[in-house]
C-alpha positions as CSV (number, residue, x, y, z in Angstrom):
1,M,-15.9,6.6,-4.7
2,I,-14.2,6.3,-1.4
3,P,-16.1,8.3,1.2
4,F,-13.0,9.3,3.2
5,S,-10.4,12.0,2.7
6,D,-6.8,10.8,2.3
7,E,-6.1,12.2,5.7
8,E,-8.9,10.2,7.2
9,L,-7.7,7.0,5.6
10,E,-4.1,7.3,7.0
11,P,-4.8,5.8,10.5
12,A,-6.7,2.8,9.0
13,V,-4.1,2.3,6.3
14,M,-1.3,2.3,8.9
15,S,-3.3,-0.2,11.0
16,V,-3.5,-2.6,8.1
17,I,0.2,-2.1,7.3
18,E,1.1,-3.0,10.9
19,K,-1.1,-6.1,10.6
20,V,0.6,-7.4,7.4
21,R,4.1,-6.3,8.3
22,P,4.9,-9.4,10.4
23,S,4.2,-11.7,7.5
24,I,6.3,-9.7,5.2
25,K,9.2,-9.6,7.7
26,L,9.1,-13.4,7.9
27,D,10.4,-13.4,4.3
28,G,13.1,-10.9,5.1
29,G,11.2,-7.8,3.8
30,D,9.3,-4.8,5.1
31,I,6.7,-2.4,3.9
32,A,6.5,1.4,4.2
33,L,3.6,3.8,3.5
34,I,4.8,6.4,1.0
35,A,1.5,8.3,0.4
36,I,-2.2,8.2,0.0
37,K,-3.6,10.2,-2.9
38,D,-7.2,10.2,-4.1
39,G,-7.9,6.9,-2.3
40,K,-4.9,5.2,-3.8
41,V,-2.4,3.9,-1.3
42,Y,1.3,4.0,-2.3
43,V,3.6,1.6,-0.4
44,Q,7.1,0.5,-0.9
45,L,8.2,-3.1,-0.3
46,Q,11.7,-3.2,1.1
47,G,14.5,-5.6,2.0
48,A,14.2,-9.1,0.4
49,C,10.9,-8.0,-1.2
50,V,12.7,-5.7,-3.6
51,G,12.8,-7.4,-7.0
52,C,11.1,-10.5,-5.7
53,G,8.9,-12.2,-8.2
54,S,6.1,-12.6,-5.6
55,S,6.0,-8.9,-4.7
56,G,3.1,-8.2,-7.0
57,T,1.1,-11.0,-5.4
58,T,2.1,-9.7,-1.9
59,I,0.7,-6.2,-2.8
60,K,-2.5,-7.5,-4.6
61,F,-3.5,-10.4,-2.5
62,G,-1.9,-9.5,0.8
63,V,-1.9,-5.8,1.4
64,E,-4.7,-4.6,-1.0
65,R,-7.1,-7.4,-0.2
66,Q,-6.7,-6.6,3.6
67,M,-7.3,-2.9,3.0
68,Q,-10.4,-3.6,0.8
69,T,-11.8,-5.9,3.4
70,L,-11.0,-3.8,6.5
71,I,-11.4,-0.2,5.1
72,H,-13.2,0.1,1.8
73,P,-13.6,-2.2,-1.2
74,E,-12.5,0.4,-3.7
75,I,-9.0,1.1,-2.2
76,T,-6.1,0.3,-4.5
77,V,-2.6,-0.3,-3.5
78,K,0.5,0.4,-5.6
79,N,4.1,-0.5,-5.0
80,V,6.5,2.4,-5.4
81,P,9.9,1.3,-6.8
82,T,13.0,2.8,-5.1
83,G,13.7,6.2,-6.7
84,Y,10.0,6.9,-7.5
85,E,8.9,8.2,-4.1
86,D,8.6,11.8,-5.6
87,K,7.3,10.6,-9.0
88,L,4.0,8.9,-8.0
89,D,2.2,10.5,-11.0
90,Q,4.5,8.4,-13.3
91,L,3.4,5.1,-11.9
92,I,0.8,3.2,-13.8
């Protein structure tokens, strides 16, 4: 169990996003924080990252690993497809 509220996680999550953003932008993409719910971080890859075959790897081994290392080892990160910003409960 993550010992922080979603509100307490937000500044740390934003800090990690700003840390990984330059690498994502090098490939023509970007990343946006959509929400934090129950310790799950929902982000959206944008630009060239949309539909890219490596986007899952970027989330898992780039963004999620950084958050687990720098914030808490139980944080999970999910990519939110365009159009699902208000349907987070439908994401697996």
